[in-house]
CSV table of C-alpha atoms in Angstrom, one decimal:
chain,number,residue,atom,x,y,z
A,20,MET,CA,-0.1,0.0,0.0
A,21,SER,CA,1.5,3.4,-1.2
A,22,THR,CA,2.1,5.7,1.8
A,23,ALA,CA,1.8,9.2,-0.7
A,24,PRO,CA,-1.6,9.9,0.1
A,25,PHE,CA,-1.4,9.6,3.7
A,26,TYR,CA,2.0,12.2,3.5
A,27,LEU,CA,-0.1,14.6,1.3
A,28,ASN,CA,-3.0,14.3,3.5
A,29,ALA,CA,-0.4,15.5,6.2
A,30,ILE,CA,0.9,18.1,4.2
A,31,VAL,CA,-2.5,19.9,2.6
A,32,GLN,CA,-4.2,19.9,6.8
A,33,SER,CA,-1.5,21.5,7.7
A,34,LEU,CA,-1.3,24.0,4.9
A,35,LEU,CA,-5.2,24.3,5.9
A,36,ASN,CA,-4.5,24.4,9.3
A,37,TYR,CA,-1.6,27.1,9.0
A,38,PHE,CA,-3.3,29.5,6.6
A,39,LEU,CA,-6.9,29.3,7.0
A,40,GLY,CA,-6.9,28.0,10.7
A,41,ILE,CA,-8.7,24.7,10.6
A,42,ASP,CA,-8.5,23.4,13.7
A,43,LEU,CA,-6.4,19.2,12.8
A,44,ILE,CA,-9.3,17.5,14.8
A,45,ASP,CA,-11.9,19.4,12.5
A,46,MET,CA,-10.2,17.2,9.1
A,47,LEU,CA,-9.9,13.8,10.7
A,48,PHE,CA,-12.5,12.3,8.8
A,49,VAL,CA,-10.6,12.7,5.7
A,50,THR,CA,-8.0,10.9,7.6
A,51,HIS,CA,-10.0,8.4,9.1
A,52,LEU,CA,-11.1,7.4,5.8
A,53,LEU,CA,-7.5,8.0,4.2
A,54,LEU,CA,-6.9,4.7,6.7
A,55,ALA,CA,-10.2,3.0,6.1
A,56,GLY,CA,-9.6,3.0,2.3
A,57,GLY,CA,-6.4,2.0,2.6
A,58,THR,CA,-7.1,-1.2,4.9
A,59,GLY,CA,-10.3,-2.5,2.9
A,60,LEU,CA,-8.2,-2.1,-0.5
A,61,MET,CA,-5.1,-4.3,1.4
A,62,SER,CA,-7.7,-6.8,2.5
A,63,VAL,CA,-9.3,-7.2,-1.2
A,64,LEU,CA,-5.7,-7.3,-2.4
A,65,MET,CA,-4.8,-9.8,0.4
A,66,LEU,CA,-8.6,-12.1,-0.4
A,67,ARG,CA,-7.5,-12.3,-3.8
A,68,GLU,CA,-4.1,-13.2,-3.6
A,69,TYR,CA,-5.7,-15.4,-0.7
A,70,ARG,CA,-7.5,-17.0,-3.6
A,71,ALA,CA,-5.3,-17.8,-5.9
A,72,CYS,CA,-2.8,-19.3,-3.6
A,73,ARG,CA,-4.3,-21.1,-0.7
A,74,ASN,CA,-1.1,-19.4,1.3
A,75,ARG,CA,-2.0,-19.2,4.7
A,76,GLU,CA,0.3,-16.9,5.8
A,77,ILE,CA,-1.7,-14.0,3.2
A,78,LEU,CA,-4.5,-15.9,5.5
A,79,ALA,CA,-3.3,-14.3,9.0
A,80,VAL,CA,-2.5,-11.1,7.3
A,81,LEU,CA,-5.9,-10.8,5.7
A,82,ARG,CA,-7.2,-11.4,9.5
A,83,ALA,CA,-5.2,-8.7,10.8
A,84,PHE,CA,-6.2,-6.4,8.3
A,85,VAL,CA,-10.0,-6.9,8.8
A,86,MET,CA,-9.8,-6.5,12.1
A,87,LEU,CA,-7.9,-3.8,12.2
A,88,GLY,CA,-10.1,-2.0,9.4
A,89,ALA,CA,-13.2,-3.6,12.0
A,90,SER,CA,-12.0,-1.6,14.8
A,91,GLY,CA,-11.7,1.7,12.6
A,92,LEU,CA,-14.8,1.6,11.3
A,93,LEU,CA,-16.4,1.0,14.6
A,94,ALA,CA,-14.5,4.1,16.4
A,95,LEU,CA,-15.4,6.3,14.0
A,96,LEU,CA,-18.8,5.3,14.4
A,97,LEU,CA,-19.1,5.6,17.8
A,98,TYR,CA,-17.4,9.4,17.4
A,99,TRP,CA,-19.1,11.2,14.6
A,100,ALA,CA,-22.0,8.8,14.7
A,101,LEU,CA,-22.7,8.7,18.2
A,102,GLU,CA,-20.3,11.0,19.8
A,103,ILE,CA,-19.0,8.8,22.4
A,104,PRO,CA,-15.4,10.2,24.0
A,105,TYR,CA,-13.7,7.0,24.3
A,106,TYR,CA,-13.3,5.7,20.5
A,107,GLY,CA,-9.7,5.5,20.6
A,108,SER,CA,-9.3,3.4,22.8
A,109,ILE,CA,-11.7,1.0,20.4
A,110,PHE,CA,-8.9,1.8,17.5
A,111,GLU,CA,-6.4,1.5,20.0
A,112,CYS,CA,-7.7,-2.5,20.9
A,113,GLY,CA,-7.6,-3.0,17.8
A,114,ILE,CA,-4.6,-1.8,16.7
A,115,LEU,CA,-3.4,-4.3,19.0
A,116,VAL,CA,-5.5,-6.9,18.2
A,117,PHE,CA,-3.8,-5.9,14.2
A,118,ILE,CA,-0.2,-6.9,16.2
A,119,ILE,CA,-0.9,-10.0,18.0
A,120,CYS,CA,-2.0,-11.2,14.8
A,121,LEU,CA,0.7,-10.6,12.7
A,122,LEU,CA,2.7,-11.3,15.8
A,123,GLY,CA,1.3,-14.8,15.8
A,124,SER,CA,1.5,-15.4,11.3
A,125,LEU,CA,5.5,-14.3,12.2
A,126,ILE,CA,6.4,-16.5,15.5
A,127,THR,CA,4.1,-19.9,12.8
A,128,THR,CA,5.8,-18.5,9.7
A,129,MET,CA,9.4,-18.9,11.6
A,130,ALA,CA,8.3,-22.1,13.7
A,131,ALA,CA,7.3,-23.9,10.2
A,132,ASN,CA,10.5,-22.4,8.7
A,133,LEU,CA,12.7,-23.9,11.7
A,134,ARG,CA,10.6,-27.4,11.7
A,135,LEU,CA,11.3,-27.4,7.6
A,136,LYS,CA,14.7,-26.9,7.2
A,137,ALA,CA,14.9,-29.7,11.0
A,138,GLU,CA,13.1,-31.6,8.4
A,139,VAL,CA,15.8,-30.8,5.4
A,140,LEU,CA,18.7,-31.5,7.7
A,141,VAL,CA,17.1,-35.2,8.8
A,142,TYR,CA,16.3,-35.9,5.0
A,143,LYS,CA,20.1,-35.1,3.8
A,144,ARG,CA,22.2,-36.8,7.0
A,145,LEU,CA,19.2,-39.8,6.7
A,146,SER,CA,20.1,-39.7,2.9
A,147,ARG,CA,23.7,-40.4,3.5
A,148,GLU,CA,23.9,-42.5,6.6
A,149,ASP,CA,23.7,-46.6,6.1
A,150,ARG,CA,20.3,-47.3,8.8
A,151,LEU,CA,21.5,-50.7,9.9
A,152,THR,CA,24.9,-49.5,11.1
A,153,GLY,CA,24.5,-45.4,11.5
A,154,LEU,CA,27.9,-45.0,9.3
A,155,GLU,CA,28.1,-43.1,6.4
A,156,ASN,CA,26.7,-44.8,3.4
A,157,ARG,CA,27.8,-45.1,-0.9
A,158,ARG,CA,26.9,-41.9,-1.8
A,159,ALA,CA,28.2,-40.2,1.1
A,160,PHE,CA,31.7,-42.5,-0.3
A,161,ASP,CA,31.4,-41.4,-3.3
A,162,ALA,CA,30.9,-38.0,-3.6
A,163,PHE,CA,33.9,-37.2,-0.8
A,164,LEU,CA,35.8,-39.5,-4.2
A,165,ALA,CA,34.5,-36.5,-5.7
A,166,ARG,CA,36.0,-34.1,-4.0
A,167,LEU,CA,39.1,-35.4,-3.8
A,168,GLU,CA,39.4,-35.5,-7.5
A,169,THR,CA,40.1,-31.9,-7.2
A,170,GLU,CA,41.3,-31.5,-3.2
A,171,GLY,CA,43.3,-34.7,-3.2
A,172,VAL,CA,46.9,-32.7,-4.0
A,173,ARG,CA,46.2,-30.6,-0.9
A,174,TYR,CA,46.7,-33.6,1.3
A,175,ARG,CA,50.1,-35.1,2.0
A,176,ASP,CA,49.1,-38.2,1.5
A,177,VAL,CA,45.5,-40.2,1.9
A,178,ALA,CA,45.0,-44.4,2.7
A,179,LEU,CA,42.0,-46.4,1.3
A,180,VAL,CA,40.7,-48.9,2.7
A,181,PHE,CA,38.8,-51.8,1.4
A,182,LEU,CA,37.1,-54.4,4.3
A,183,ASP,CA,34.8,-56.9,3.9
A,184,LEU,CA,33.3,-59.5,6.1
A,185,ASP,CA,33.7,-62.8,5.5
A,186,GLY,CA,31.0,-65.8,5.8
A,187,LEU,CA,27.7,-63.5,5.9
A,188,LYS,CA,26.2,-65.6,3.4
A,189,HIS,CA,27.0,-69.0,5.9
A,190,THR,CA,25.6,-67.0,8.8
A,191,ASN,CA,22.5,-66.1,6.9
A,192,ASP,CA,22.2,-69.1,5.3
A,193,HIS,CA,22.4,-71.1,8.5
A,194,PHE,CA,21.2,-68.6,10.9
A,195,GLY,CA,19.0,-66.0,9.5
A,196,HIS,CA,19.6,-62.9,8.6
A,197,GLY,CA,18.9,-61.6,12.2
A,198,ALA,CA,22.3,-63.3,12.7
A,199,GLY,CA,23.7,-61.3,9.7
A,200,ASP,CA,23.0,-58.3,10.9
A,201,GLU,CA,24.4,-58.1,14.1
A,202,LEU,CA,27.4,-59.4,12.2
A,203,ILE,CA,27.3,-56.4,10.5
A,204,ILE,CA,27.1,-54.1,13.0
A,205,GLY,CA,29.4,-55.7,14.7
A,206,ALA,CA,31.9,-55.1,11.8
A,207,ALA,CA,31.0,-51.6,12.0
A,208,ARG,CA,31.6,-50.9,15.1
A,209,CYS,CA,34.7,-52.8,15.0
A,210,ILE,CA,35.7,-50.8,12.0
A,211,GLU,CA,35.1,-47.5,14.0
A,212,ARG,CA,37.2,-48.0,16.6
A,213,ALA,CA,40.3,-48.9,15.2
A,214,PHE,CA,39.9,-46.0,12.4
A,215,GLY,CA,36.9,-43.6,13.7
A,216,SER,CA,39.5,-41.5,15.3
A,217,GLN,CA,41.6,-40.5,12.3
A,218,GLY,CA,38.9,-40.9,8.8
A,219,ARG,CA,35.8,-41.1,7.9
A,220,CYS,CA,33.9,-44.9,7.7
A,221,TYR,CA,31.3,-45.9,5.4
A,222,ARG,CA,29.2,-48.8,4.3
A,223,ILE,CA,29.1,-49.4,0.9
A,224,GLY,CA,27.5,-52.7,-0.1
A,225,GLY,CA,25.9,-55.1,1.6
A,226,ASP,CA,29.2,-56.5,3.9
A,227,GLU,CA,31.6,-54.6,2.2
A,228,PHE,CA,32.6,-51.3,4.5
A,229,ALA,CA,35.5,-48.2,3.1
A,230,VAL,CA,37.7,-45.7,5.3
A,231,ILE,CA,39.2,-43.1,3.9
A,232,LEU,CA,41.9,-41.8,6.3
A,233,PRO,CA,43.6,-38.1,5.1
A,234,ASP,CA,47.4,-37.5,6.0
A,235,PRO,CA,46.7,-40.9,7.5
A,236,ASP,CA,49.2,-41.4,11.6
A,237,GLY,CA,51.0,-44.1,12.0
A,238,GLU,CA,52.0,-47.4,10.4
A,239,GLU,CA,49.1,-49.8,8.2
A,240,ARG,CA,50.5,-52.5,10.9
A,241,ILE,CA,49.1,-50.5,13.5
A,242,TRP,CA,45.7,-50.0,12.1
A,243,ASN,CA,45.2,-54.0,11.2
A,244,GLU,CA,46.6,-54.6,15.1
A,245,ARG,CA,43.6,-52.2,15.9
A,246,LEU,CA,41.1,-53.7,14.0
A,247,ASP,CA,42.2,-57.2,14.9
A,248,GLN,CA,42.2,-56.6,18.6
A,249,ALA,CA,38.8,-55.2,18.3
A,250,ILE,CA,37.5,-58.2,16.7
A,251,ARG,CA,39.1,-60.2,19.4
A,252,ASP,CA,37.1,-58.2,21.7
A,253,TYR,CA,34.2,-58.7,20.0
A,254,ASN,CA,34.5,-62.3,19.6
A,255,GLN,CA,34.6,-63.1,23.1
A,256,GLY,CA,30.8,-62.0,23.8
A,257,SER,CA,29.4,-62.8,20.8
A,258,ARG,CA,27.6,-65.9,19.4
A,259,TYR,CA,28.6,-65.9,16.0
A,260,PRO,CA,32.4,-65.4,15.0
A,261,LEU,CA,33.6,-61.8,12.9
A,262,SER,CA,36.2,-62.1,10.4
A,263,ILE,CA,37.0,-58.8,8.2
A,264,ALA,CA,39.3,-58.9,5.8
A,265,ARG,CA,41.0,-55.5,4.4
A,266,GLY,CA,42.9,-53.7,2.0
A,267,VAL,CA,45.1,-50.6,2.1
A,268,SER,CA,45.9,-48.2,-1.4
A,269,TYR,CA,47.8,-44.9,-1.3
A,270,LEU,CA,46.5,-41.9,-2.9
A,271,ARG,CA,50.2,-41.2,-3.9
A,272,ASP,CA,51.8,-43.2,-6.3
A,273,GLY,CA,55.9,-43.7,-5.9
A,274,ASP,CA,56.6,-40.8,-7.3
A,275,ARG,CA,54.5,-38.9,-5.1
A,276,GLY,CA,51.9,-37.8,-7.4
A,277,VAL,CA,48.1,-38.4,-7.3
A,278,LYS,CA,46.5,-41.8,-9.1
A,279,ARG,CA,43.8,-42.3,-10.4
A,280,MET,CA,40.4,-42.8,-8.6
A,281,SER,CA,40.4,-45.8,-10.5
A,282,ASP,CA,43.4,-47.3,-10.0
A,283,TRP,CA,43.0,-46.2,-6.3
A,284,LYS,CA,40.4,-48.1,-5.4
A,285,TYR,CA,41.2,-51.1,-7.9
A,286,GLU,CA,44.2,-51.5,-5.9
A,287,ALA,CA,42.7,-51.7,-2.3
A,288,ASP,CA,40.1,-54.1,-3.3
A,289,GLN,CA,42.5,-55.7,-4.7
A,290,ALA,CA,44.8,-56.3,-1.7
A,291,MET,CA,41.5,-56.9,0.3
A,292,TYR,CA,40.8,-59.9,-1.8
A,293,ARG,CA,44.7,-61.1,-1.8
A,294,HIS,CA,44.2,-60.7,2.4
A,295,LYS,CA,41.1,-62.7,1.8
A,296,LYS,CA,42.4,-65.5,0.0
A,297,GLN,CA,45.4,-65.3,3.3
A,298,GLN,CA,42.7,-66.1,6.1
A,299,ARG,CA,41.0,-69.1,4.3
A,300,ALA,CA,44.0,-70.0,3.9
A,301,ARG,CA,45.3,-70.4,7.7
A,302,ALA,CA,41.3,-71.0,8.7
A,303,ALA,CA,42.0,-74.3,6.4
A,304,GLN,CA,45.2,-75.2,7.5
A,305,PRO,CA,43.9,-76.9,11.3
A,306,ALA,CA,41.1,-78.6,9.0
A,307,GLU,CA,43.4,-80.3,7.0
A,308,THR,CA,46.0,-80.9,10.0
A,309,ALA,CA,43.2,-82.6,11.7
A,310,ALA,CA,42.3,-84.8,8.8
A,311,ALA,CA,46.2,-85.6,8.2
A,312,GLU,CA,46.5,-86.7,11.6
A,313,GLY,CA,43.0,-89.1,11.9
A,314,ARG,CA,44.1,-90.5,8.5
A,315,GLY,CA,47.3,-91.1,10.7
């Protein structure tokens, strides 16, 4: 609503008062009419807008202007028609209701916006989080790798650890998927315990995990010892034995250049499968020895 008519009204009334001696109170009716007209115009425009979009915020403001207009008309009626002296109090009450309605609309809008932002943050987190383990998921892993393609040069080095849970299919087939889920969660906790303080841990598949360690501290042997200790501690209280194969690759090559992402992941993947074969071979040795002793 333009304020030009109100400024013009104030100037004209001031000039009439100064040059012709007309009391301002005798011209107050014009000001009231302007207020009533402006309020009515705003109400009509907002009503049209509300009918077009059915916005609750517009409806709340429309109600506020209707209350203000009604109180103004009532004040005019009391003063000009009935000459009741406390008409101003009626209009002041209308202004108070108007302000309360606007504040209520503002608070409601702010609460709705905060709720929307919270829902967006929760959705964003859920979209990047594995629901079973609470680790970041494949989408978050791929997003971090994409950033490394442009930011990898700023790190001294970055270690990629691929991990694979051994025997998950056997556990699912013989003890049910609940037991398999228990193993997956146990593996996630062990991986977090071994690597969580240094880097980011991900579940990237059913029984597949990954860890990214920017500027890693310590040697690979120390990481493996921490992970093996976490697995031993877990197995002491678990109904199902946990075993995790792992393989490591470094982002920088021997010449300190940055590898391609595909080569980096392939090297970690191959190192993991070599470790898996070694674990299977070690597990098979006691059985072969027992069988040989039985034949003897």
